[in-house]
Coordinates of C-alpha atoms and ligand atoms in Angstrom, one line a residue:
X1 CA 0.0 0.0 0.1
X2 CA 1.1 3.5 -0.8
X3 CA 1.0 6.1 1.7
X4 CA 1.2 9.9 0.6
X5 CA 2.8 12.1 3.3
X6 CA 2.1 15.6 2.9
X7 CA 4.5 18.2 4.7
X8 CA 3.2 21.4 5.6
X9 CA 6.2 23.8 5.8
X10 CA 5.3 26.6 8.3
X11 CA 7.4 29.5 7.8
X12 CA 8.3 31.0 11.2
X13 CA 7.1 34.3 10.7
X14 CA 5.2 36.4 13.1
X15 CA 4.3 39.2 10.7
X16 CA 0.6 37.8 10.8
X17 CA 0.7 36.7 14.1
X18 CA 1.5 37.2 17.9
X19 CA 4.9 38.0 19.3
X20 CA 7.1 35.1 19.8
X21 CA 6.9 34.0 23.5
X22 CA 10.4 34.8 24.3
X23 CA 10.4 38.5 23.0
X24 CA 6.9 38.9 24.6
X25 CA 8.3 38.1 28.1
X26 CA 11.2 40.4 27.5
X27 CA 8.6 43.5 26.6
X28 CA 6.1 42.6 29.1
X29 CA 4.8 45.9 31.0
X30 CA 5.4 45.7 34.5
X31 CA 2.4 45.5 37.1
X32 CA 3.6 47.9 39.7
X33 CA 5.7 50.9 40.1
X34 CA 8.8 50.3 42.2
X35 CA 9.3 53.2 44.9
X36 CA 12.5 53.3 47.1
X37 CA 12.3 52.1 50.8
X38 CA 14.0 55.6 51.8
X39 CA 10.9 57.6 49.9
X40 CA 7.7 55.3 50.1
X41 CA 4.6 56.1 48.1
X42 CA 1.6 57.8 49.5
X43 CA -1.2 59.3 47.7
X44 CA -1.0 62.2 49.6
X45 CA 2.8 62.7 49.0
X46 CA 2.4 62.4 45.3
X47 CA -0.5 65.0 45.2
X48 CA 1.8 67.6 47.3
X49 CA 4.6 66.6 44.6
X50 CA 2.3 67.5 41.7
X51 CA 1.4 70.8 43.4
X52 CA 5.1 71.7 43.7
X53 CA 5.7 70.3 40.1
X54 CA 3.3 72.9 38.6
X55 CA 4.1 75.8 41.1
X56 CA 5.9 78.6 39.8
X57 CA 6.8 80.0 43.1
X58 CA 9.4 77.4 42.9
X59 CA 11.5 79.9 40.6
X60 CA 13.1 83.0 41.5
X61 CA 11.0 85.1 39.0
X62 CA 7.8 83.1 39.5
X63 CA 7.9 82.4 35.8
X64 CA 8.7 78.9 35.5
X65 CA 7.7 75.6 37.0
X66 CA 9.0 72.0 36.3
X67 CA 6.0 71.8 33.7
X68 CA 7.4 74.7 31.6
X69 CA 9.9 72.3 30.3
X70 CA 8.1 69.1 30.9
X71 CA 4.7 69.6 29.6
X72 CA 2.3 66.7 29.6
X73 CA 0.8 68.0 26.4
X74 CA 4.2 67.5 24.7
X75 CA 5.3 63.9 26.0
X76 CA 6.5 65.8 29.4
X77 CA 9.0 67.7 27.1
X78 CA 8.8 71.1 25.7
X79 CA 9.0 70.7 21.9
X80 CA 12.0 72.7 21.3
X81 CA 15.5 71.5 20.4
X82 CA 17.2 73.1 23.5
X83 CA 15.1 74.3 26.6
X84 CA 14.1 77.9 27.3
X85 CA 15.8 78.9 30.3
X86 CA 14.5 81.2 33.0
X87 CA 16.6 84.1 32.0
X88 CA 15.6 83.8 28.4
X89 CA 18.7 82.0 27.3
X90 CA 18.4 78.7 25.2
X91 CA 19.9 75.7 26.9
X92 CA 22.5 73.5 25.1
X93 CA 20.4 70.5 25.8
X94 CA 16.9 69.2 24.9
X95 CA 14.5 68.7 27.7
X96 CA 14.0 64.7 28.3
X97 CA 10.6 63.2 28.9
X98 CA 10.1 62.2 32.6
X99 CA 7.8 59.3 31.5
X100 CA 8.9 56.0 33.2
X101 CA 11.7 57.3 35.4
X102 CA 10.6 55.4 38.5
X103 CA 12.7 52.5 36.4
X104 CA 15.5 55.0 35.9
X105 CA 19.1 54.3 37.4
X106 CA 21.2 57.3 36.8
X107 CA 19.6 61.0 35.6
X108 CA 20.1 63.7 33.1
X109 CA 21.6 63.1 29.8
X110 CA 25.0 62.3 31.0
X111 CA 23.5 60.3 34.3
X112 CA 25.4 62.9 36.8
X113 CA 22.4 62.5 39.6
X114 CA 22.0 59.3 41.2
X115 CA 18.4 59.5 42.1
X116 CA 15.4 61.5 41.1
X117 CA 15.6 63.3 44.4
X118 CA 19.1 64.6 43.7
X119 CA 18.3 65.4 40.2
X120 CA 15.6 67.9 41.4
X121 CA 18.1 70.1 42.9
X122 CA 19.7 70.9 39.5
X123 CA 16.9 72.8 37.7
X124 CA 15.6 74.5 40.8
X125 CA 18.9 75.9 41.7
X126 CA 20.6 76.3 38.0
X127 CA 21.2 80.0 37.1
X128 CA 19.7 79.2 33.6
X129 CA 16.5 77.5 35.0
X130 CA 14.6 78.2 38.1
X131 CA 17.5 79.9 39.7
X132 CA 16.8 79.8 43.2
X133 CA 18.4 78.5 46.5
X134 CA 16.2 75.6 47.7
X135 CA 16.4 77.2 51.2
X136 CA 14.7 80.3 49.6
X137 CA 11.9 77.8 48.2
X138 CA 11.5 76.4 51.8
X139 CA 10.8 80.0 53.3
X140 CA 8.5 80.7 50.3
X141 CA 6.5 77.6 51.2
X142 CA 6.8 78.2 54.8
X143 CA 4.7 81.6 54.2
X144 CA 1.8 79.5 52.4
X145 CA -0.8 78.2 55.0
X146 CA -2.0 75.5 52.5
X147 CA 1.4 74.3 51.9
X148 CA 2.2 74.2 55.7
X149 CA -1.0 71.9 56.6
X150 CA -0.1 69.5 53.8
X151 CA 3.4 69.1 54.5
X152 CA 2.7 68.7 58.2
X153 CA 0.2 66.0 57.3
X154 CA 2.6 64.3 54.9
X155 CA 5.8 64.8 56.9
X156 CA 4.8 64.9 60.5
X157 CA 8.4 65.1 61.9
X158 CA 9.8 67.1 59.2
X159 CA 7.4 69.8 57.9
X160 CA 8.6 71.9 54.8
X161 CA 12.3 71.0 54.3
X162 CA 14.7 70.7 51.2
X163 CA 14.1 66.9 51.7
X164 CA 10.8 66.8 52.0
X165 CA 10.2 68.8 48.8
X166 CA 12.6 66.5 47.0
X167 CA 10.9 63.6 48.3
X168 CA 7.5 65.1 47.2
X169 CA 8.4 66.1 43.9
X170 CA 10.1 62.5 43.3
X171 CA 7.3 60.7 44.3
X172 CA 5.0 62.6 41.8
X173 CA 7.5 61.6 38.9
X174 CA 7.4 58.1 39.8
X175 CA 3.7 58.0 39.3
X176 CA 4.1 59.3 35.6
X177 CA 4.2 56.2 33.6
X178 CA 3.2 56.1 30.0
X179 CA -0.4 54.6 29.2
X180 CA -1.2 51.0 27.4
X181 CA -0.2 51.1 23.9
X182 CA -1.3 49.0 20.9
X183 CA 2.3 47.4 21.3
X184 CA 1.5 46.1 24.8
X185 CA -2.0 44.9 23.6
X186 CA -0.1 42.9 20.9
X187 CA 2.3 41.5 23.3
X188 CA -0.4 40.5 25.6
X189 CA -1.8 38.2 22.6
X190 CA -4.1 40.3 20.6
X191 CA -2.7 39.5 17.1
X192 CA -4.9 42.3 15.7
X193 CA -3.7 45.3 17.9
X194 CA -1.0 46.5 15.7
X195 CA -0.4 46.6 11.8
X196 CA 1.6 44.0 9.9
X197 CA 4.0 46.8 9.2
X198 CA 4.5 47.3 12.9
X199 CA 5.1 43.7 13.4
X200 CA 7.8 43.5 10.8
X201 CA 9.2 46.6 12.1
X202 CA 9.3 45.0 15.6
X203 CA 11.2 41.9 14.1
X204 CA 13.7 44.4 12.4
X205 CA 14.3 46.2 15.8
X206 CA 15.3 43.0 17.5
X207 CA 17.2 41.7 14.4
X208 CA 18.8 43.3 11.3
X209 CA 18.5 46.8 12.6
X210 CA 20.0 46.0 16.0
X211 CA 18.3 48.7 17.9
X212 CA 17.6 46.0 21.0
X213 CA 21.4 46.5 21.4
X214 CA 20.6 49.5 23.6
X215 CA 16.9 50.0 23.6
X216 CA 16.0 47.1 25.8
X217 CA 12.9 45.9 27.7
X218 CA 9.3 47.3 28.0
X219 CA 10.7 50.9 28.4
X220 CA 13.5 50.5 25.6
X221 CA 16.4 51.7 27.4
X222 CA 19.4 49.8 28.9
X223 CA 19.9 52.7 31.1
X224 CA 23.4 53.2 29.9
X225 CA 25.3 55.6 28.0
X226 CA 26.7 55.5 24.3
X227 CA 27.9 57.6 21.7
X228 CA 25.9 57.1 18.6
X229 CA 27.5 59.4 16.1
X230 CA 25.9 62.6 16.5
X231 CA 27.6 65.9 15.2
X232 CA 27.6 67.5 18.6
X233 CA 30.3 69.6 20.7
X234 CA 28.8 68.1 24.0
X235 CA 31.2 65.6 25.6
X236 CA 28.1 64.2 27.4
X237 CA 29.0 61.5 29.9
X238 CA 32.9 62.0 29.5
X239 CA 32.3 65.2 31.4
X240 CA 31.4 62.9 34.3
X241 CA 33.6 60.0 34.3
X242 CA 36.8 61.6 32.4
X243 CA 36.9 58.4 30.2
X244 CA 37.7 59.0 26.6
X245 CA 35.4 56.1 25.6
X246 CA 32.5 58.2 27.0
X247 CA 33.0 61.2 24.7
X248 CA 29.7 62.2 23.4
X249 CA 28.0 59.4 24.9
X250 CA 24.5 60.1 26.3
X251 CA 21.8 58.0 28.1
X252 CA 19.5 55.8 25.9
X253 CA 16.0 57.4 26.0
X254 CA 13.2 55.0 26.1
X255 CA 11.0 55.0 23.5
X256 CA 7.7 55.2 24.7
X257 CA 5.1 57.9 23.4
X258 CA 8.2 58.5 20.9
X259 CA 5.9 60.1 18.1
X260 CA 4.8 62.7 20.7
X261 CA 8.1 63.8 21.9
X262 CA 9.8 65.6 18.7
X263 CA 12.4 66.9 18.3
X264 CA 14.8 64.2 19.1
X265 CA 18.1 63.5 20.9
X266 CA 20.1 65.2 23.6
X267 CA 20.5 68.5 21.4
X268 CA 17.0 68.1 19.7
X269 CA 19.0 68.1 16.4
X270 CA 16.8 65.4 14.7
X271 CA 13.3 66.9 13.7
X272 CA 11.5 63.7 12.8
X273 CA 11.7 59.9 13.4
X274 CA 12.4 59.6 9.7
X275 CA 15.4 61.7 10.3
X276 CA 16.4 59.3 13.4
X277 CA 16.3 56.3 11.3
X278 CA 18.3 58.0 8.5
X279 CA 20.7 58.6 11.1
X280 CA 21.0 54.9 12.0
X281 CA 21.1 53.8 8.4
X282 CA 24.3 55.8 8.1
X283 CA 25.9 54.4 11.2
X284 CA 27.0 57.8 12.4
X285 CA 30.1 59.6 12.4
X286 CA 33.0 57.2 12.9
X287 CA 35.4 58.2 15.8
X288 CA 37.0 56.5 18.6
X289 CA 34.2 56.8 20.9
X290 CA 31.5 55.8 18.6
X291 CA 29.8 52.7 20.3
X292 CA 30.9 49.3 18.9
X293 CA 27.3 48.5 18.6
X294 CA 26.8 51.1 15.8
X295 CA 27.3 49.7 12.6
X296 CA 25.5 51.3 9.2
X297 CA 22.5 49.3 8.6
X298 CA 21.2 49.1 5.2
X299 CA 17.4 49.2 5.0
X300 CA 15.2 49.4 2.0
X301 CA 12.5 52.1 2.2
X302 CA 9.9 49.6 3.0
X303 CA 12.0 48.5 5.9
X304 CA 12.1 51.9 7.1
X305 CA 8.5 52.5 7.0
X306 CA 8.1 49.2 9.1
X307 CA 10.4 50.6 11.8
X308 CA 8.2 53.8 11.7
X309 CA 5.1 51.9 12.0
X310 CA 6.5 50.0 14.8
X311 CA 7.8 53.4 16.6
X312 CA 4.0 54.7 16.2
X313 CA 2.7 51.7 18.0
X314 CA 4.4 52.5 21.3
X315 CA 2.2 55.5 22.0
X316 CA -0.2 54.9 25.0
X317 CA -3.6 55.6 25.4
X318 CA -4.0 59.4 26.0
X319 CA -4.1 60.3 29.6
X320 CA -5.7 63.5 30.7
X321 CA -3.6 65.2 33.3
X322 CA -5.6 68.0 35.4
X323 CA -3.9 70.8 36.7
X324 CA -3.7 71.0 40.5
X325 CA -5.2 73.9 42.3
X326 CA -2.4 75.5 44.3
X327 CA -2.5 76.3 47.9
X328 CA -2.3 80.1 49.2
Ligands
HEC401 C1 14.3 75.2 31.6 C2 13.7 74.1 31.5 C3 13.7 73.3 32.4 C4 13.0 73.3 33.8 C5 12.3 74.4 34.5 C6 13.2 72.1 34.4 N1 13.7 71.0 33.7 FE1 14.0 69.0 34.0 N2 15.3 69.2 32.4 C7 15.6 70.1 31.4 C8 16.7 69.6 30.9 C9 17.2 70.6 29.5 C10 17.1 68.7 31.0 C11 18.2 67.6 30.5 C12 19.5 68.4 31.1 C13 21.0 67.4 31.0 O1 21.0 66.3 30.9 O2 22.0 68.3 31.5 C14 16.3 68.0 32.1 C15 16.4 66.7 32.7 C16 15.4 66.5 33.7 C17 15.5 65.0 34.3 C18 16.2 63.9 33.9 C19 15.3 62.8 33.1 C20 16.1 61.8 32.9 O3 15.9 60.8 31.8 O4 17.3 61.5 33.0 C21 14.3 65.0 35.2 C22 14.0 64.0 36.0 C23 13.8 66.6 35.3 N3 14.5 67.2 34.6 C24 12.8 66.9 35.9 C25 12.8 68.2 36.5 C26 12.0 68.6 37.5 C27 11.3 67.9 38.7 C28 12.2 70.1 37.4 C29 11.4 71.1 38.5 C30 11.9 71.0 40.0 C31 12.5 70.5 36.0 N4 13.1 69.5 35.8 C32 12.9 71.6 35.7 C33 15.0 71.1 31.4 C34 14.2 71.5 32.4
HEC402 C1 24.4 51.9 20.5 C2 23.3 52.1 21.2 C3 22.1 52.4 20.4 C4 21.6 51.6 19.4 C5 22.1 50.5 18.3 C6 20.1 52.4 18.9 N1 20.1 53.6 19.7 FE1 18.6 54.8 19.6 N2 19.6 55.9 21.0 C7 20.8 55.5 21.7 C8 21.2 56.8 22.5 C9 22.4 56.9 23.3 C10 20.3 57.8 22.1 C11 20.5 59.5 22.9 C12 21.8 59.9 21.7 C13 21.7 61.1 21.8 O1 21.1 62.0 22.2 O2 23.1 61.7 21.6 C14 19.2 57.2 21.0 C15 18.2 58.2 20.7 C16 17.1 57.5 19.9 C17 16.0 58.0 19.8 C18 15.6 59.6 20.1 C19 14.9 59.4 21.5 C20 14.8 61.0 22.1 O3 13.8 60.9 23.2 O4 15.1 61.7 21.6 C21 15.2 57.4 18.9 C22 13.6 57.4 18.1 C23 16.1 56.0 18.6 N3 17.1 56.0 19.5 C24 15.5 55.0 18.0 C25 16.3 54.1 17.7 C26 16.2 52.8 16.7 C27 14.9 52.7 15.6 C28 17.2 52.2 16.6 C29 17.7 51.0 15.6 C30 17.8 51.3 14.1 C31 18.3 52.5 17.6 N4 17.7 53.7 18.1 C32 19.6 51.9 17.8 C33 21.1 54.6 21.7 C34 21.2 53.4 20.7

């Protein structure tokens, strides 16, 4: 008897399907926000921190709050290449987003602040930003009955102090998490959540294009510093470590809500995501400090569009941010 065997060859392509299980595990959104033991979460502390974040009384000339440069409508950035400083001077660096920083490790483009609490002292006291000694902020807030009441509830032993101000703002910042994106629904198994182009783009991201050498995990950052070969006079991480290999190295930004966060890079020098991909296609400026993880990546126009479609799938559902009523 003759038995005919038919072999069906299944090409392992996930363009039509779900994310492969191994990758899905790497990109799974976390369920809870981590808060440090030294500054645990409370809803009242976060609410107080939100008031301080939006309060212009934290600047010498009452003209600037944290939200001036980290505006929720602009992906918690400010939409300009270099931030506008408090004295009308343009800063050399672009305002980074404050989304998902509860998972951050070192802060600023060059990583010079070891915690969010430490980071906050920078902009408040910097002459080109809010330009006011924190001790003076403490005095100003002491004069406000509403703040005195709130601080004594949240910090019964401490009241209004430099530390309690920093802890409140940092707690609020840690609550700022990007919303669930179509990409997340796809990772969770909804095969219709993103387009086939975006699925192909994700495959490229993890393979031929090598983006995942640095943009790792659910927030798409390794929290490390790399020179990706942009033209810039800024020495970046080298100013902190003095290591020549850190020249022009900057912290890998997360890619959540990236479509809402133009312009791009530490100096805001690239206006569109299309220009960002073109930069990676070129491989960047060849120099000693260029990351060994950077190589020119020849992409076809369709592959470039696929990568762009994937980046577009990282925008979370809109989250309304209400302005706090500030105490007087
Ligand atoms: C004048 C605009 C401006 C103001 C006001 C401002 N920032 Fe920033 N912020 C920036 C810029 C520019 C950087 C990047 C500077 C650098 O890396 O050297 C930055 C960096 C940061 C970072 C680091 C993000 C990361 O990924 O490492 C955090 C967090 C932050 N700011 C929070 C705040 C808070 C909180 C306030 C209010 C107390 C504030 N900023 C006020 C412009 C501003
Ligand atoms: C060698 C590590 C590395 C690789 C590989 C890499 N990136 Fe980046 N990426 C970075 C760093 C570091 C920055 C910030 C550089 C700067 O500002 O000077 C960045 C910036 C970006 C930005 C702008 C983010 C912002 O907030 O301004 C986007 C978008 C981006 N990368 C996407 C990609 C894509 C897509 C790929 C693959 C084609 C890729 N990256 C490959 C490290 C890397």
